[in-house]
GROMACS .gro file of C-alpha atoms in nm:
model
  411
    1MET     CA    1   3.022   1.352  -0.929
    2SER     CA    2   3.120   0.987  -0.976
    3ALA     CA    3   3.478   0.949  -1.080
    4LEU     CA    4   3.745   0.703  -1.146
    5GLY     CA    5   4.082   0.669  -0.950
    6LEU     CA    6   4.316   0.585  -1.227
    7THR     CA    7   4.696   0.627  -1.129
    8ALA     CA    8   4.915   0.563  -0.839
    9ALA     CA    9   5.097   0.840  -0.651
   10LEU     CA   10   5.348   1.051  -0.843
   11GLY     CA   11   5.711   1.054  -0.783
   12GLY     CA   12   5.939   1.338  -0.801
   13CYS     CA   13   5.753   1.644  -0.938
   14GLY     CA   14   5.841   1.905  -1.192
   15LEU     CA   15   6.201   1.792  -1.285
   16THR     CA   16   6.420   1.994  -1.519
   17GLY     CA   17   6.644   1.759  -1.726
   18ASP     CA   18   7.004   1.821  -1.846
   19SER     CA   19   6.887   1.931  -2.177
   20GLY     CA   20   6.697   2.230  -2.030
   21ASP     CA   21   6.357   2.041  -2.100
   22VAL     CA   22   6.087   2.087  -1.826
   23THR     CA   23   5.834   1.839  -1.712
   24LEU     CA   24   5.525   2.017  -1.532
   25ARG     CA   25   5.326   1.784  -1.335
   26LEU     CA   26   4.951   1.835  -1.291
   27VAL     CA   27   4.699   1.656  -1.083
   28ALA     CA   28   4.351   1.692  -1.165
   29ALA     CA   29   3.990   1.569  -1.068
   30ASP     CA   30   3.789   1.326  -1.275
   31TYR     CA   31   3.464   1.456  -1.395
   32GLY     CA   32   3.361   1.165  -1.597
   33ASP     CA   33   3.147   0.880  -1.499
   34SER     CA   34   3.298   0.598  -1.701
   35ASP     CA   35   3.610   0.524  -1.864
   36ALA     CA   36   3.470   0.655  -2.189
   37ASN     CA   37   3.467   1.015  -2.077
   38SER     CA   38   3.740   1.022  -1.791
   39SER     CA   39   3.897   1.341  -1.773
   40GLN     CA   40   4.201   1.169  -1.845
   41LYS     CA   41   4.120   1.151  -2.191
   42TYR     CA   42   4.039   1.528  -2.214
   43TRP     CA   43   4.372   1.628  -2.060
   44ASP     CA   44   4.584   1.372  -2.269
   45LYS     CA   45   4.422   1.544  -2.588
   46LEU     CA   46   4.483   1.884  -2.483
   47VAL     CA   47   4.841   1.806  -2.357
   48LYS     CA   48   4.909   1.664  -2.697
   49ALA     CA   49   4.809   1.978  -2.871
   50TYR     CA   50   5.027   2.183  -2.623
   51GLU     CA   51   5.317   1.995  -2.642
   52ALA     CA   52   5.328   1.998  -3.028
   53GLU     CA   53   5.348   2.368  -3.009
   54HIS     CA   54   5.594   2.395  -2.720
   55PRO     CA   55   5.898   2.169  -2.773
   56GLY     CA   56   6.098   2.116  -2.458
   57VAL     CA   57   5.799   2.114  -2.226
   58THR     CA   58   5.623   1.801  -2.112
   59VAL     CA   59   5.299   1.809  -1.907
   60ASP     CA   60   5.235   1.483  -1.698
   61VAL     CA   61   4.882   1.465  -1.597
   62THR     CA   62   4.747   1.247  -1.323
   63VAL     CA   63   4.368   1.210  -1.262
   64TYR     CA   64   4.209   1.116  -0.941
   65SER     CA   65   3.830   1.062  -0.843
   66TRP     CA   66   3.681   1.334  -0.669
   67LYS     CA   67   3.670   1.129  -0.352
   68ASP     CA   68   4.055   1.084  -0.358
   69VAL     CA   69   4.213   1.385  -0.539
   70ASP     CA   70   4.233   1.651  -0.250
   71ALA     CA   71   4.382   1.391  -0.004
   72GLU     CA   72   4.632   1.264  -0.287
   73VAL     CA   73   4.753   1.645  -0.333
   74LYS     CA   74   4.778   1.693   0.049
   75LYS     CA   75   4.993   1.383   0.064
   76MET     CA   76   5.224   1.507  -0.196
   77VAL     CA   77   5.257   1.856  -0.043
   78ASP     CA   78   5.325   1.717   0.295
   79ALA     CA   79   5.591   1.486   0.158
   80GLY     CA   80   5.763   1.777  -0.004
   81GLU     CA   81   5.675   1.661  -0.356
   82ALA     CA   82   5.395   1.926  -0.449
   83PRO     CA   83   5.274   1.918  -0.820
   84ASP     CA   84   5.331   2.194  -1.022
   85MET     CA   85   4.964   2.241  -1.054
   86ALA     CA   86   4.654   2.099  -0.902
   87GLN     CA   87   4.308   2.116  -1.015
   88ILE     CA   88   4.099   2.027  -0.699
   89GLY     CA   89   3.814   2.164  -0.484
   90ALA     CA   90   3.986   2.414  -0.256
   91TYR     CA   91   4.289   2.640  -0.257
   92ALA     CA   92   4.276   2.850   0.054
   93ASP     CA   93   4.470   2.631   0.288
   94TYR     CA   94   4.764   2.613   0.045
   95ALA     CA   95   4.750   3.005  -0.017
   96ALA     CA   96   4.753   3.077   0.358
   97LYS     CA   97   5.064   2.867   0.411
   98GLY     CA   98   5.251   3.063   0.135
   99LEU     CA   99   5.279   2.775  -0.104
  100LEU     CA  100   5.098   2.910  -0.421
  101TYR     CA  101   5.187   3.137  -0.695
  102GLU     CA  102   4.964   3.451  -0.722
  103ALA     CA  103   4.754   3.426  -1.026
  104ASP     CA  104   4.908   3.751  -1.189
  105GLU     CA  105   5.259   3.584  -1.145
  106LEU     CA  106   5.145   3.325  -1.394
  107ILE     CA  107   4.846   3.433  -1.625
  108SER     CA  108   4.866   3.669  -1.891
  109ILE     CA  109   4.659   3.985  -1.848
  110PRO     CA  110   4.401   3.908  -2.132
  111VAL     CA  111   4.330   3.571  -1.968
  112GLN     CA  112   4.280   3.719  -1.618
  113ALA     CA  113   4.051   3.960  -1.760
  114ASP     CA  114   3.836   3.704  -1.915
  115PHE     CA  115   3.746   3.514  -1.587
  116VAL     CA  116   3.395   3.577  -1.454
  117ALA     CA  117   3.429   3.851  -1.196
  118GLN     CA  118   3.254   3.665  -0.917
  119PHE     CA  119   3.488   3.373  -0.964
  120ALA     CA  120   3.806   3.579  -1.001
  121ASP     CA  121   3.699   3.755  -0.652
  122ALA     CA  122   3.608   3.406  -0.495
  123GLY     CA  123   3.975   3.291  -0.564
  124GLN     CA  124   4.125   3.559  -0.349
  125VAL     CA  125   4.267   3.551   0.011
  126ASN     CA  126   4.306   3.883   0.157
  127GLY     CA  127   4.261   4.063  -0.165
  128VAL     CA  128   4.520   3.853  -0.360
  129GLN     CA  129   4.412   3.584  -0.626
  130TYR     CA  130   4.558   3.248  -0.566
  131GLY     CA  131   4.274   3.032  -0.668
  132ILE     CA  132   4.222   3.024  -1.043
  133PRO     CA  133   3.857   2.921  -1.132
  134PHE     CA  134   3.841   2.615  -1.349
  135ALA     CA  135   3.490   2.504  -1.381
  136SER     CA  136   3.150   2.617  -1.234
  137SER     CA  137   2.804   2.504  -1.177
  138THR     CA  138   2.476   2.625  -1.009
  139ARG     CA  139   2.140   2.475  -0.918
  140LEU     CA  140   1.790   2.480  -1.048
  141LEU     CA  141   1.477   2.285  -0.926
  142PHE     CA  142   1.424   1.987  -1.136
  143TYR     CA  143   1.073   1.841  -1.133
  144ASN     CA  144   0.926   1.517  -1.304
  145LYS     CA  145   0.680   1.645  -1.561
  146THR     CA  146   0.497   1.314  -1.579
  147LEU     CA  147   0.439   1.308  -1.220
  148PHE     CA  148   0.325   1.683  -1.201
  149GLU     CA  149   0.105   1.635  -1.486
  150LYS     CA  150  -0.056   1.328  -1.320
  151ALA     CA  151  -0.103   1.500  -0.989
  152GLY     CA  152  -0.252   1.819  -1.177
  153ILE     CA  153   0.012   2.057  -1.045
  154SER     CA  154   0.245   2.310  -1.192
  155ALA     CA  155   0.610   2.404  -1.111
  156PRO     CA  156   0.636   2.601  -0.764
  157THR     CA  157   0.752   2.961  -0.722
  158THR     CA  158   0.708   2.970  -0.351
  159TRP     CA  159   0.794   2.751  -0.055
  160LYS     CA  160   0.423   2.735   0.019
  161GLU     CA  161   0.344   2.611  -0.339
  162LEU     CA  162   0.648   2.371  -0.302
  163ALA     CA  163   0.483   2.213   0.007
  164ALA     CA  164   0.127   2.198  -0.167
  165ASP     CA  165   0.298   2.020  -0.475
  166ALA     CA  166   0.476   1.789  -0.254
  167GLU     CA  167   0.146   1.704  -0.071
  168ALA     CA  168  -0.028   1.626  -0.410
  169LEU     CA  169   0.254   1.421  -0.505
  170LYS     CA  170   0.237   1.218  -0.191
  171ALA     CA  171  -0.137   1.173  -0.240
  172GLU     CA  172  -0.044   1.012  -0.572
  173GLY     CA  173   0.201   0.766  -0.410
  174VAL     CA  174   0.525   0.935  -0.534
  175LYS     CA  175   0.825   0.795  -0.312
  176TYR     CA  176   0.998   1.116  -0.275
  177PRO     CA  177   0.784   1.417  -0.334
  178TYR     CA  178   1.073   1.642  -0.252
  179ALA     CA  179   1.406   1.484  -0.218
  180LEU     CA  180   1.626   1.655   0.045
  181PRO     CA  181   1.974   1.520   0.057
  182LEU     CA  182   2.140   1.655   0.373
  183GLY     CA  183   2.348   1.335   0.401
  184PRO     CA  184   2.729   1.372   0.448
  185GLU     CA  185   2.816   1.344   0.072
  186GLU     CA  186   2.716   1.715  -0.011
  187ALA     CA  187   2.482   1.851   0.261
  188GLN     CA  188   2.663   2.181   0.259
  189ALA     CA  189   2.522   2.245  -0.115
  190GLU     CA  190   2.151   2.164  -0.043
  191THR     CA  191   2.182   2.365   0.297
  192MET     CA  192   2.321   2.659   0.114
  193GLN     CA  193   2.061   2.665  -0.157
  194TRP     CA  194   1.784   2.671   0.114
  195LEU     CA  195   1.952   2.933   0.322
  196LEU     CA  196   1.979   3.167   0.015
  197SER     CA  197   1.620   3.105  -0.077
  198GLY     CA  198   1.518   3.221   0.275
  199GLY     CA  199   1.711   3.535   0.240
  200GLY     CA  200   2.001   3.406   0.463
  201GLY     CA  201   2.328   3.227   0.380
  202TYR     CA  202   2.656   3.107   0.537
  203THR     CA  203   2.785   3.455   0.565
  204ASP     CA  204   2.650   3.821   0.620
  205THR     CA  205   2.735   3.984   0.279
  206ASP     CA  206   2.753   4.323   0.411
  207LEU     CA  207   2.998   4.228   0.713
  208GLY     CA  208   3.169   3.945   0.564
  209THR     CA  209   3.139   3.728   0.885
  210TYR     CA  210   2.951   3.381   0.942
  211SER     CA  211   2.598   3.423   1.005
  212ILE     CA  212   2.497   3.060   1.022
  213ASP     CA  213   2.262   3.096   1.319
  214SER     CA  214   2.089   3.408   1.181
  215ALA     CA  215   1.710   3.470   1.228
  216GLN     CA  216   1.666   3.407   0.864
  217ASN     CA  217   1.852   3.076   0.856
  218VAL     CA  218   1.658   2.954   1.156
  219ASP     CA  219   1.327   3.030   1.013
  220THR     CA  220   1.448   2.846   0.704
  221PHE     CA  221   1.516   2.513   0.887
  222ASN     CA  222   1.218   2.546   1.102
  223TRP     CA  223   1.004   2.570   0.784
  224LEU     CA  224   1.194   2.261   0.656
  225LYS     CA  225   1.161   2.063   0.967
  226ASN     CA  226   0.788   2.138   1.006
  227ASP     CA  227   0.640   2.193   0.662
  228LEU     CA  228   0.824   1.934   0.470
  229VAL     CA  229   1.012   1.673   0.665
  230GLY     CA  230   0.754   1.672   0.961
  231LYS     CA  231   0.460   1.601   0.716
  232GLY     CA  232   0.629   1.297   0.556
  233LEU     CA  233   0.690   1.487   0.209
  234THR     CA  234   1.073   1.423   0.167
  235GLY     CA  235   1.062   1.035   0.125
  236PRO     CA  236   1.128   0.720   0.332
  237VAL     CA  237   1.503   0.795   0.378
  238ALA     CA  238   1.587   1.048   0.653
  239PRO     CA  239   1.732   1.365   0.485
  240GLY     CA  240   2.045   1.322   0.700
  241GLU     CA  241   2.095   0.985   0.560
  242LEU     CA  242   2.021   1.068   0.202
  243ASN     CA  243   2.320   1.156  -0.020
  244ARG     CA  244   2.286   1.364  -0.337
  245ALA     CA  245   2.416   1.077  -0.560
  246ASP     CA  246   2.130   0.853  -0.438
  247ALA     CA  247   1.874   1.137  -0.468
  248PHE     CA  248   1.983   1.200  -0.846
  249SER     CA  249   1.956   0.814  -0.898
  250ALA     CA  250   1.617   0.821  -0.758
  251PHE     CA  251   1.512   1.109  -0.978
  252ALA     CA  252   1.645   0.937  -1.276
  253ALA     CA  253   1.441   0.630  -1.175
  254GLY     CA  254   1.121   0.813  -1.171
  255ASP     CA  255   1.085   0.814  -0.801
  256VAL     CA  256   1.130   1.185  -0.715
  257GLY     CA  257   0.886   1.465  -0.767
  258MET     CA  258   1.134   1.742  -0.695
  259LEU     CA  259   1.485   1.809  -0.618
  260ASN     CA  260   1.781   2.057  -0.644
  261GLY     CA  261   2.002   1.952  -0.934
  262HIS     CA  262   2.284   2.073  -1.139
  263PRO     CA  263   2.353   2.032  -1.503
  264SER     CA  264   2.480   1.690  -1.505
  265LEU     CA  265   2.134   1.558  -1.383
  266MET     CA  266   1.995   1.656  -1.735
  267GLN     CA  267   2.196   1.399  -1.905
  268MET     CA  268   2.136   1.133  -1.640
  269ALA     CA  269   1.759   1.169  -1.627
  270GLY     CA  270   1.746   1.206  -2.014
  271LYS     CA  271   1.918   0.869  -2.046
  272LYS     CA  272   1.647   0.718  -1.838
  273GLY     CA  273   1.384   0.873  -2.042
  274VAL     CA  274   1.255   1.096  -1.734
  275LYS     CA  275   1.064   1.415  -1.874
  276PHE     CA  276   1.161   1.691  -1.669
  277GLY     CA  277   1.154   2.069  -1.615
  278MET     CA  278   1.360   2.315  -1.450
  279VAL     CA  279   1.289   2.657  -1.268
  280PRO     CA  280   1.479   2.867  -1.024
  281MET     CA  281   1.463   2.762  -0.672
  282PRO     CA  282   1.132   2.867  -0.480
  283GLY     CA  283   1.180   3.116  -0.204
  284ALA     CA  284   0.964   3.220   0.098
  285ASP     CA  285   0.778   3.477  -0.108
  286GLY     CA  286   0.873   3.406  -0.462
  287PRO     CA  287   1.155   3.270  -0.674
  288SER     CA  288   1.499   3.293  -0.502
  289LYS     CA  289   1.677   3.612  -0.581
  290VAL     CA  290   2.010   3.441  -0.527
  291SER     CA  291   2.125   3.099  -0.640
  292MET     CA  292   2.417   2.889  -0.519
  293GLY     CA  293   2.713   2.886  -0.745
  294VAL     CA  294   2.988   2.638  -0.724
  295ALA     CA  295   3.345   2.644  -0.853
  296ASP     CA  296   3.636   2.415  -0.854
  297TRP     CA  297   3.984   2.542  -0.873
  298MET     CA  298   4.331   2.550  -1.052
  299MET     CA  299   4.633   2.631  -0.836
  300ALA     CA  300   5.019   2.636  -0.902
  301PHE     CA  301   5.282   2.542  -0.631
  302LYS     CA  302   5.591   2.730  -0.609
  303GLU     CA  303   5.787   2.444  -0.479
  304ASN     CA  304   5.940   2.353  -0.815
  305GLY     CA  305   5.952   2.696  -0.997
  306HIS     CA  306   5.859   2.687  -1.347
  307ALA     CA  307   5.646   2.993  -1.316
  308ASP     CA  308   5.700   3.105  -1.670
  309GLN     CA  309   5.626   2.759  -1.826
  310VAL     CA  310   5.314   2.700  -1.596
  311GLY     CA  311   5.180   3.028  -1.709
  312GLU     CA  312   5.205   2.961  -2.069
  313PHE     CA  313   5.044   2.626  -2.012
  314LEU     CA  314   4.755   2.789  -1.813
  315ASP     CA  315   4.711   3.041  -2.076
  316PHE     CA  316   4.651   2.742  -2.322
  317VAL     CA  317   4.413   2.554  -2.077
  318TYR     CA  318   4.204   2.891  -2.057
  319ASP     CA  319   4.170   2.929  -2.446
  320LYS     CA  320   3.815   3.011  -2.518
  321GLU     CA  321   3.800   2.673  -2.735
  322ASN     CA  322   3.948   2.460  -2.474
  323VAL     CA  323   3.720   2.582  -2.199
  324LEU     CA  324   3.412   2.519  -2.429
  325ASP     CA  325   3.522   2.167  -2.504
  326PHE     CA  326   3.555   2.085  -2.123
  327SER     CA  327   3.224   2.246  -2.035
  328ARG     CA  328   3.027   2.064  -2.318
  329GLU     CA  329   3.184   1.740  -2.247
  330TYR     CA  330   3.099   1.747  -1.872
  331ASP     CA  331   2.784   1.979  -1.863
  332LEU     CA  332   2.952   2.230  -1.681
  333LEU     CA  333   2.947   2.601  -1.700
  334PRO     CA  334   3.253   2.805  -1.824
  335VAL     CA  335   3.435   3.049  -1.585
  336THR     CA  336   3.542   3.275  -1.864
  337ASN     CA  337   3.330   3.557  -2.029
  338SER     CA  338   3.427   3.463  -2.370
  339ALA     CA  339   3.311   3.098  -2.347
  340SER     CA  340   2.986   3.200  -2.158
  341ARG     CA  341   2.906   3.429  -2.432
  342VAL     CA  342   2.938   3.161  -2.689
  343MET     CA  343   2.719   2.913  -2.499
  344THR     CA  344   2.468   3.168  -2.410
  345ALA     CA  345   2.410   3.210  -2.787
  346ALA     CA  346   2.484   2.866  -2.919
  347SER     CA  347   2.180   2.639  -3.004
  348GLN     CA  348   2.384   2.335  -2.907
  349ASP     CA  349   2.401   2.473  -2.565
  350ALA     CA  350   2.045   2.575  -2.520
  351ASP     CA  351   1.981   2.339  -2.238
  352LEU     CA  352   2.242   2.494  -2.013
  353LYS     CA  353   2.110   2.834  -2.082
  354PRO     CA  354   1.880   2.860  -1.774
  355PHE     CA  355   2.181   2.747  -1.559
  356LEU     CA  356   2.395   3.016  -1.730
  357GLU     CA  357   2.123   3.273  -1.642
  358GLU     CA  358   2.118   3.162  -1.276
  359LEU     CA  359   2.495   3.177  -1.242
  360ALA     CA  360   2.490   3.568  -1.287
  361LEU     CA  361   2.276   3.561  -0.984
  362SER     CA  362   2.478   3.326  -0.784
  363GLU     CA  363   2.669   3.340  -0.461
  364LEU     CA  364   2.962   3.086  -0.386
  365TYR     CA  365   3.079   2.913  -0.082
  366PRO     CA  366   3.312   3.129   0.135
  367VAL     CA  367   3.612   2.931  -0.025
  368GLY     CA  368   3.843   3.214   0.026
  369ARG     CA  369   3.858   3.134   0.406
  370THR     CA  370   4.064   2.879   0.546
  371SER     CA  371   3.801   2.812   0.800
  372TRP     CA  372   3.553   2.698   0.516
  373ALA     CA  373   3.707   2.342   0.515
  374ALA     CA  374   3.612   2.293   0.887
  375VAL     CA  375   3.251   2.449   0.859
  376SER     CA  376   3.172   2.257   0.553
  377ALA     CA  377   3.281   1.919   0.722
  378ASP     CA  378   3.057   2.016   1.040
  379VAL     CA  379   2.759   2.102   0.830
  380LYS     CA  380   2.788   1.755   0.632
  381GLN     CA  381   2.791   1.589   0.993
  382ARG     CA  382   2.525   1.775   1.172
  383ILE     CA  383   2.274   1.948   0.959
  384GLY     CA  384   2.067   1.637   0.895
  385LYS     CA  385   1.981   1.663   1.276
  386ALA     CA  386   1.823   1.994   1.232
  387VAL     CA  387   1.527   1.851   1.048
  388SER     CA  388   1.498   1.514   1.246
  389SER     CA  389   1.199   1.461   1.472
  390GLY     CA  390   1.398   1.536   1.800
  391GLY     CA  391   1.605   1.804   1.634
  392SER     CA  392   1.634   2.149   1.700
  393PRO     CA  393   1.729   2.393   1.416
  394ALA     CA  394   1.811   2.676   1.624
  395ALA     CA  395   2.049   2.457   1.839
  396ILE     CA  396   2.214   2.294   1.552
  397LEU     CA  397   2.270   2.627   1.363
  398GLN     CA  398   2.421   2.769   1.685
  399GLN     CA  399   2.669   2.467   1.703
  400LEU     CA  400   2.761   2.525   1.342
  401GLN     CA  401   2.815   2.890   1.412
  402SER     CA  402   3.040   2.815   1.718
  403THR     CA  403   3.238   2.582   1.479
  404ALA     CA  404   3.285   2.861   1.241
  405THR     CA  405   3.381   3.116   1.510
  406ARG     CA  406   3.647   2.865   1.650
  407ALA     CA  407   3.782   2.802   1.313
  408GLU     CA  408   3.801   3.175   1.222
  409SER     CA  409   3.987   3.235   1.543
  410ALA     CA  410   4.261   2.962   1.443
  411GLU     CA  411   4.335   3.130   1.114
   0.00000   0.00000   0.00000
């Protein structure tokens, strides 16, 4: 997501004044794509409403771009100046070091019970929830209706149909018949979507261990290499050099026939006048049975205390109306059941309904493992080579599995 870095680093965090007043510090990620819809504006409005109801509590929110926010929080923690709360991309490292409050030390039972179960589960380390889900998303296959009509094709349901559609689009001169962004920006997402569609994934769901070099995963990347990339169906930029943001921009410009996308692409393409459809990701023999889900996380650091005040504020953050406001502002999916029910039924959210339906079938990254950060980083660097002309899918996946094994051993 494009975002704005707005503020310099924080000073002392979570200070309690002589009067007994408490200042809570929150560092959050920016989901906006301009000053007009910066997340700072969302938080400023929410905090103003909260402080009006809670005299004596001040909430100081600093918003950073996605490319900076995780590093900024790490810098604060390393300096002994952890914020009271951070809304960022990963929590497991901090939980493993004993730096975070457990969710049930903070949040009321009704709010805890309202979280979508798969997200609450994904927020656990060794059976204890530290990561509090904040926002979610999933993926659908977007296709350009105008290009499809011109080529006389329909939306694919299988890999074979996807390849045939891509051939037809190529014959019509479409620049990117299927855009395959395996560049370092977000290769771990495109990779996971394809692994799931082939019946595999990063982990073995039964054993709970990494299975990156499984037979299913090797078959999936062999197919991508031989049947899509090798036949020139993924466009002029090598997949390992194509980032998601560039692929999305190309789709909005009308240069892409198909690609995996999340809800924000709807608004981006719509603004450019692109007529598009959305279907579940095709699988080897039919629509994929499992979609990829993504969650971002809220967490609370123990360093400054203030568990009671943090808990009361988070209960307010996760009020149904506040969750709805945030989800609708940024085309994201809610992490609470109450907000999900409203969005599923509301006509104003009809465009998000297909994503909400897919979310129920989704699998998340193995975010509860401290090893995931190293594995994800290695996927971003290596996976593009698996589909390059001289690359070996089996060899690359074995290298990634070795990284995962080493990272697990280091936990």
